[in-house]
Short mmCIF file of C-alpha atoms and ligand atoms in Angstrom, two decimals:
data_model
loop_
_atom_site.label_atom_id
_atom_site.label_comp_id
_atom_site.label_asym_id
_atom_site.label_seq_id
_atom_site.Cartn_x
_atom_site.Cartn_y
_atom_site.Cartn_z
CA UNK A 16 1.58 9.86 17.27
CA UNK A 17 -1.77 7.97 17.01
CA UNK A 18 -0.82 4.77 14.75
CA UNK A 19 2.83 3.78 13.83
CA UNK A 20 3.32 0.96 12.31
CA UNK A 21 7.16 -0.02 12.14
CA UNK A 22 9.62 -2.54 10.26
CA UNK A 23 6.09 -4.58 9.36
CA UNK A 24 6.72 -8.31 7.72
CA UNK A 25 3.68 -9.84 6.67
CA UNK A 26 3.18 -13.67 5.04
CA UNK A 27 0.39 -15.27 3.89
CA UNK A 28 1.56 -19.10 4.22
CA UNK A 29 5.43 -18.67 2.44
CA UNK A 30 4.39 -15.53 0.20
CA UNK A 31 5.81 -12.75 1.83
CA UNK A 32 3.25 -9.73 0.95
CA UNK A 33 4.76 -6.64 3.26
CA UNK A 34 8.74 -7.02 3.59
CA UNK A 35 9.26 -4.80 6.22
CA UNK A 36 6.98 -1.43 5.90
CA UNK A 37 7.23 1.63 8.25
CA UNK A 38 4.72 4.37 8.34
CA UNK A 39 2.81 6.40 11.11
CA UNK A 40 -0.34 8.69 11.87
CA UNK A 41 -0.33 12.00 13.73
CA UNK A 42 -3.60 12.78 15.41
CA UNK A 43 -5.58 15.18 13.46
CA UNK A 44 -3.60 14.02 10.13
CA UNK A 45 -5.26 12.89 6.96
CA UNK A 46 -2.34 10.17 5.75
CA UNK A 47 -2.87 8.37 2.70
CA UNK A 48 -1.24 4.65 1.23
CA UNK A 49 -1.41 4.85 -2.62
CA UNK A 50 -0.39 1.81 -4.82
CA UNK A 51 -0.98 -0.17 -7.42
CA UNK A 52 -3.31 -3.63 -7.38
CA UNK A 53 -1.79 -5.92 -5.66
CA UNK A 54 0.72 -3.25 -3.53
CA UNK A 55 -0.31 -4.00 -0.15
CA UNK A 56 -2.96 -1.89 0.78
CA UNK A 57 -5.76 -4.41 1.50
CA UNK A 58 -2.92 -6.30 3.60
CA UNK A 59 -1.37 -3.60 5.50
CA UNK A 60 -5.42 -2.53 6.75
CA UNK A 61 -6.03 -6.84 7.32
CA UNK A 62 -2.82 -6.50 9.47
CA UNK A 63 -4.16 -3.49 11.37
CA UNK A 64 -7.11 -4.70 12.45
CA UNK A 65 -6.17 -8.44 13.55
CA UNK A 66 -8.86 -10.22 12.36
CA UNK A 67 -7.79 -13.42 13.09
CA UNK A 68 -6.27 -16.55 11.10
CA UNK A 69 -7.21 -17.69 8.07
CA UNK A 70 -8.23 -14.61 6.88
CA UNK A 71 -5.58 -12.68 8.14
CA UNK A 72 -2.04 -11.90 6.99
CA UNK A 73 0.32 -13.25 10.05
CA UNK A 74 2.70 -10.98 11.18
CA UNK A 75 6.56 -12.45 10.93
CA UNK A 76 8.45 -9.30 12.07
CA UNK A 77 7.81 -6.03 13.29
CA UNK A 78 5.25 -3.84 15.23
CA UNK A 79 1.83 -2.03 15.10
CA UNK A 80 1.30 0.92 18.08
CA UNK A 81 -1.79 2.36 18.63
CA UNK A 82 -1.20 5.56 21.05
CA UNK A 83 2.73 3.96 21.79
CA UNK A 84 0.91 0.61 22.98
CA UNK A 85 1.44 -2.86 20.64
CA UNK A 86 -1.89 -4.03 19.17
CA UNK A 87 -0.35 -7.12 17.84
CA UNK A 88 -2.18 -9.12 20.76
CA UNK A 89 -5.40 -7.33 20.53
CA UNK A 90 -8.58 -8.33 19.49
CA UNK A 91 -10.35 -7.39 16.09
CA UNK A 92 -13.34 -6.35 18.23
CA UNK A 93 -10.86 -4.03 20.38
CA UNK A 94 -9.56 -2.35 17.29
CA UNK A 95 -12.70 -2.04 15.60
CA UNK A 96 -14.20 0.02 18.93
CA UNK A 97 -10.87 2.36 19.34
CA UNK A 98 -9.36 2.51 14.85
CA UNK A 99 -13.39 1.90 13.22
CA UNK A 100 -12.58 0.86 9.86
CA UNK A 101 -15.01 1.38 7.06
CA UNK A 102 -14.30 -1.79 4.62
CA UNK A 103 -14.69 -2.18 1.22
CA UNK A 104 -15.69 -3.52 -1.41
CA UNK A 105 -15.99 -7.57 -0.06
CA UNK A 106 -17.27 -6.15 3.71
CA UNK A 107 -18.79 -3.17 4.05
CA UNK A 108 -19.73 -4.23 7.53
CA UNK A 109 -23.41 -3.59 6.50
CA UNK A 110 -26.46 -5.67 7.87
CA UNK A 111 -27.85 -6.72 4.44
CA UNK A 112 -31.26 -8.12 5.96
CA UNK A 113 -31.50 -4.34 7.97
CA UNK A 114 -32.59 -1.53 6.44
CA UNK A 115 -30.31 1.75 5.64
CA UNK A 116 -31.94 3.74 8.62
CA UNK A 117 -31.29 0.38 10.79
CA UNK A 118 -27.49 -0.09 9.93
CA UNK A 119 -26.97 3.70 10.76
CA UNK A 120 -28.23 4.00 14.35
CA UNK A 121 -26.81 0.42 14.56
CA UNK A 122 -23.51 1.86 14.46
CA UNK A 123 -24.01 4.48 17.43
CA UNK A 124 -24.40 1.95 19.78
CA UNK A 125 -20.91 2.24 21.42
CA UNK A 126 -21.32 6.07 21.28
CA UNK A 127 -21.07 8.35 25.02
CA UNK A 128 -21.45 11.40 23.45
CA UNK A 129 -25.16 11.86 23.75
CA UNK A 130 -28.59 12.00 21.82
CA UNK A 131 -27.91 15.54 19.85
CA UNK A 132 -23.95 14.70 18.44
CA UNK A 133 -25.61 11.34 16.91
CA UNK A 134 -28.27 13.66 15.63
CA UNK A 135 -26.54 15.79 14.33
CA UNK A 136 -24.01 12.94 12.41
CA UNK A 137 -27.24 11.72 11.04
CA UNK A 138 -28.31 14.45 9.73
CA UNK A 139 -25.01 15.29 8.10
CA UNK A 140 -25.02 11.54 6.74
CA UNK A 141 -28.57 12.27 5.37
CA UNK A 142 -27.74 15.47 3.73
CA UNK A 143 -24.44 13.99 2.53
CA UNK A 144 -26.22 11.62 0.88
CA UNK A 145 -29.92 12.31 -0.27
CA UNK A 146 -29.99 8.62 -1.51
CA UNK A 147 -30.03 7.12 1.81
CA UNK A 148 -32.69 9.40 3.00
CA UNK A 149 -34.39 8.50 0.01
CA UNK A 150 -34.13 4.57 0.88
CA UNK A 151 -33.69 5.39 4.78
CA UNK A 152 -36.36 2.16 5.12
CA UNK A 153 -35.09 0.36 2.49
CA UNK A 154 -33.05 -3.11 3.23
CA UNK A 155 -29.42 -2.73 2.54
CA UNK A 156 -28.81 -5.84 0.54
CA UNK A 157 -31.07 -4.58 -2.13
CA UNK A 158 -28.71 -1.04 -2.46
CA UNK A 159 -26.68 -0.88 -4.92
CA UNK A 160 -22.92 -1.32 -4.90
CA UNK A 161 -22.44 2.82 -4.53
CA UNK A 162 -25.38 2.78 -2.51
CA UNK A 163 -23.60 0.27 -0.26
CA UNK A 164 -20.51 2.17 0.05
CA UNK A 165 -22.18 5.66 0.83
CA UNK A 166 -23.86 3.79 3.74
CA UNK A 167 -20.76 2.11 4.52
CA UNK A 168 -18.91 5.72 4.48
CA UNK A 169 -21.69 7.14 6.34
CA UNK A 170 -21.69 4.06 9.07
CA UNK A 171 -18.08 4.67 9.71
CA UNK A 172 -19.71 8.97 10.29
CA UNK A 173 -22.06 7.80 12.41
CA UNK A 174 -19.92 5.66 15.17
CA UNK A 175 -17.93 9.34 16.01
CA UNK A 176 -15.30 8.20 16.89
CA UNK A 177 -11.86 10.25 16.27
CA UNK A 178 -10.09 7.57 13.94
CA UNK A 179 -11.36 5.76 11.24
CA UNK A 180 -9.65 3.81 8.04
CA UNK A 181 -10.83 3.90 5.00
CA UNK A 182 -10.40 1.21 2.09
CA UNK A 183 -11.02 2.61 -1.04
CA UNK A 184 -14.13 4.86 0.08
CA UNK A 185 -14.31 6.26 -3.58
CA UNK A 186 -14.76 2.91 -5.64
CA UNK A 187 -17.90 2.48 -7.36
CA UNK A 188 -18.78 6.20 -6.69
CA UNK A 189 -19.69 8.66 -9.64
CA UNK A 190 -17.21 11.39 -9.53
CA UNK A 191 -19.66 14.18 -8.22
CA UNK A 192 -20.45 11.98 -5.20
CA UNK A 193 -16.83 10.94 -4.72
CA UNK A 194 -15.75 14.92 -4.18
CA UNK A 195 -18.72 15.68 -1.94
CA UNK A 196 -17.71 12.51 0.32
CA UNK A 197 -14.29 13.82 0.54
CA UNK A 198 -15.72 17.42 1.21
CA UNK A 199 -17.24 15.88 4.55
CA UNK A 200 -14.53 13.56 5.49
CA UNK A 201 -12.50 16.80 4.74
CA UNK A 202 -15.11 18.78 7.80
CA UNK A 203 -14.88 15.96 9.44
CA UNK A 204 -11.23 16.03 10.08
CA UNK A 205 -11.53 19.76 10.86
CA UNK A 206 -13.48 18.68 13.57
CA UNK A 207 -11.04 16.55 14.85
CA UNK A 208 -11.46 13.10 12.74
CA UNK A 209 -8.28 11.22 12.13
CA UNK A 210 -7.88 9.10 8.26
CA UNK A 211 -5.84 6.59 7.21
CA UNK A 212 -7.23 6.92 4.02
CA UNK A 213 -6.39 3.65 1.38
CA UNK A 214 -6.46 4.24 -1.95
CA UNK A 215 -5.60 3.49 -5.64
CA UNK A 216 -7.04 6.35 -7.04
CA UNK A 217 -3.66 8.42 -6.33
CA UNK A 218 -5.04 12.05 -7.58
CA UNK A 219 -8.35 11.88 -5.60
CA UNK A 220 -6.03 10.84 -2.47
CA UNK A 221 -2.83 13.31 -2.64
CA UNK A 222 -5.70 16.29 -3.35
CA UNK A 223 -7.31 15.23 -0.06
CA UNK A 224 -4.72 14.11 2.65
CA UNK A 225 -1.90 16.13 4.22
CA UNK A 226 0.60 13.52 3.61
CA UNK A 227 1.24 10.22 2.14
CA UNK A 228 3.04 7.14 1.51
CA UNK A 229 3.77 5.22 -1.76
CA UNK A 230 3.67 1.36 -1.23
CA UNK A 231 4.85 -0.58 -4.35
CA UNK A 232 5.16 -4.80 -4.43
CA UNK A 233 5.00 -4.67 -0.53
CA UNK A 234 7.42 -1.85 0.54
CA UNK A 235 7.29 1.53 0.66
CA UNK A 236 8.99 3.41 -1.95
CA UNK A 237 8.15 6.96 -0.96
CA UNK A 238 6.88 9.41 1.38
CA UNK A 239 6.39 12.96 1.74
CA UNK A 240 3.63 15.56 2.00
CA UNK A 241 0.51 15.63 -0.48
CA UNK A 242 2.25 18.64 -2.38
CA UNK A 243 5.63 16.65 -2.38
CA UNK A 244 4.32 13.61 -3.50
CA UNK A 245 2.25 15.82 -6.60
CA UNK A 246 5.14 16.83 -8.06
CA UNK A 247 7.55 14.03 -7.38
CA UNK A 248 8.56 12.87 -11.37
CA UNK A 249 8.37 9.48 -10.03
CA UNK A 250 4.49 9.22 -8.44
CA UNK A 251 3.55 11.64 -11.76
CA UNK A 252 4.73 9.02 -13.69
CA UNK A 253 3.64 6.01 -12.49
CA UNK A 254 0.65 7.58 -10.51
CA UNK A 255 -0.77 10.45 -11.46
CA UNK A 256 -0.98 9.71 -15.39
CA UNK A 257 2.19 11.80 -16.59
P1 LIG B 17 -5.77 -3.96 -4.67
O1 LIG B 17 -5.72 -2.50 -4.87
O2 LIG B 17 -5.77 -4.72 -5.96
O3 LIG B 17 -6.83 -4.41 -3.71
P2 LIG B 17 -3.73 -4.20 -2.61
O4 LIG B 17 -2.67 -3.15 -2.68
O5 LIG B 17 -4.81 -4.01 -1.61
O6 LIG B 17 -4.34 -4.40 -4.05
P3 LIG B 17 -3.26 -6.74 -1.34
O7 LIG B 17 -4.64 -7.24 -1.49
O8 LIG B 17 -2.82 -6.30 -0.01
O9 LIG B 17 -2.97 -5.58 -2.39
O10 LIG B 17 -2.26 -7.88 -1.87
C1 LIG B 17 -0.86 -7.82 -1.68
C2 LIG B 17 -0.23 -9.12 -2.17
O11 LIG B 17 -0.61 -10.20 -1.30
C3 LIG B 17 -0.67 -9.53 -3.57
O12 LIG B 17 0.42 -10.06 -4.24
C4 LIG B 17 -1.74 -10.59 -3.31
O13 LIG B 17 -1.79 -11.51 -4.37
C5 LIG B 17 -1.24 -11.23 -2.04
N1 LIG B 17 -2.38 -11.77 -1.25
C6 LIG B 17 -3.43 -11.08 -0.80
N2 LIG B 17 -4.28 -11.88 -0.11
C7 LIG B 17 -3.73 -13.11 -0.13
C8 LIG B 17 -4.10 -14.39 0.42
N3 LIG B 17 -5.22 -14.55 1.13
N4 LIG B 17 -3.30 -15.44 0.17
C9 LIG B 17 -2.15 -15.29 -0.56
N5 LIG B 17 -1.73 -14.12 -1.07
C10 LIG B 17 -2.50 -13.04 -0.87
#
């Protein structure tokens, strides 16, 4: 088990948003957290990556393990380098003064694995998405808000490392894009790539992950594997339109 996350309170000041959530993360796995605005999503990724207070939900009760080892005490920086998280829409984690090009190889920097795997991630990122090739020198700020997730997407590619979290990947992307991003992610994961994949687009996530977890008003209601979850009445109902 890579991430397991167990019995997880969460408050921010007296408003309790998580009331006691349990989920975990097999290595290899695509896992999904689907819900509504307002479920818990955002939080339960916040929680994960300890950023610390104010911005950060505090933990009350509860654990997080990363490979059976409790992150609660870690820093954000230590999470970011082992669980890279790809954030969006408020922080993609891109340089807005740096150009697309810049923000990409800025995001190898921690990497071991030598010249040819980064280029060959770029040039998967590039063909993955002809727009940034297009604007490769162009400076981030000035993308627009799809163009900022695809590099954010393709920043979270390009740091290769085996686990990353992604919040909402698909917002502000036209639908063509959207599938071809999950196409890659999908390779991706062949490869090896772990996802903890948040979103509230339930159809687009139970079609890509293996499994997935329902979190409704800050607990989870359900869990079960992609094809469960499909045809559970309950998620078609309230989920998947009917
Ligand atoms: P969305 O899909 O709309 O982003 P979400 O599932 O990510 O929703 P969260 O952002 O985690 O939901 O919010 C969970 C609950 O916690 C909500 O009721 C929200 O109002 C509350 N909440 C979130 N951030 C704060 C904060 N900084 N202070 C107080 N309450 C907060």
């Amino acid at each position: 088990m890579l991430l397991s996350v167990q019995n997880l309170r969460v408050k921010y000041g007296n408003i309790e948003a998580l009331h006691g959530i349990s989920f975990h993360v097999n290595r290899g796995e695509i896992v999904t957290l689907i819900g509504a605005n307002g479920a818990g999503k955002t939080t339960t990724l916040l929680s994960i990556m300890r950023l610390p207070p104010p911005e950060a939900p505090k933990v009350v009760e509860g654990d997080i393990l990363y490979e059976g080892q409790s992150i609660l005490g870690w820093e954000t920086h230590d999470v970011v380098r082992k669980l890279h998280m790809d954030l969006s829409p408020e922080g993609r984690r891109i340089f807005g003064n740096l150009t697309v090009m810049e923000n990409l190889i800025l995001a190898t920097y921690a990497r071991k694995d030598g010249e040819e795997a980064i280029a060959r991630d770029l040039d998967r990122v590039l063909s993955l998405f002809p727009r940034m090739s297009e604007r490769r020198k162009q400076r981030s700020e000035s993308l627009s808000g799809g163009e900022q997730q695809m590099l954010a997407v393709g920043r979270a590619i390009m740091t290769g490392c085996d686990f990353i979290l992604l919040d909402e990947p698909s917002m502000g992307l036209a639908p063509l894009l959207m599938y071809e991003m999950f196409r890659t992610l999908k390779k991706l994961n062949e490869l090896g790539l772990t996802i903890l994949l948040i979103e509230q687009n339930a159809k687009v996530a139970l079609n890509f992950a293996h499994r997935g977890y329902v979190l409704d008003t800050g607990e989870i209601k359900t869990s079960g594997t992609a094809e469960e979850l499909k045809h559970d009445p309950e998620v078609k109902k309230a989920y998947l339109g009917g």
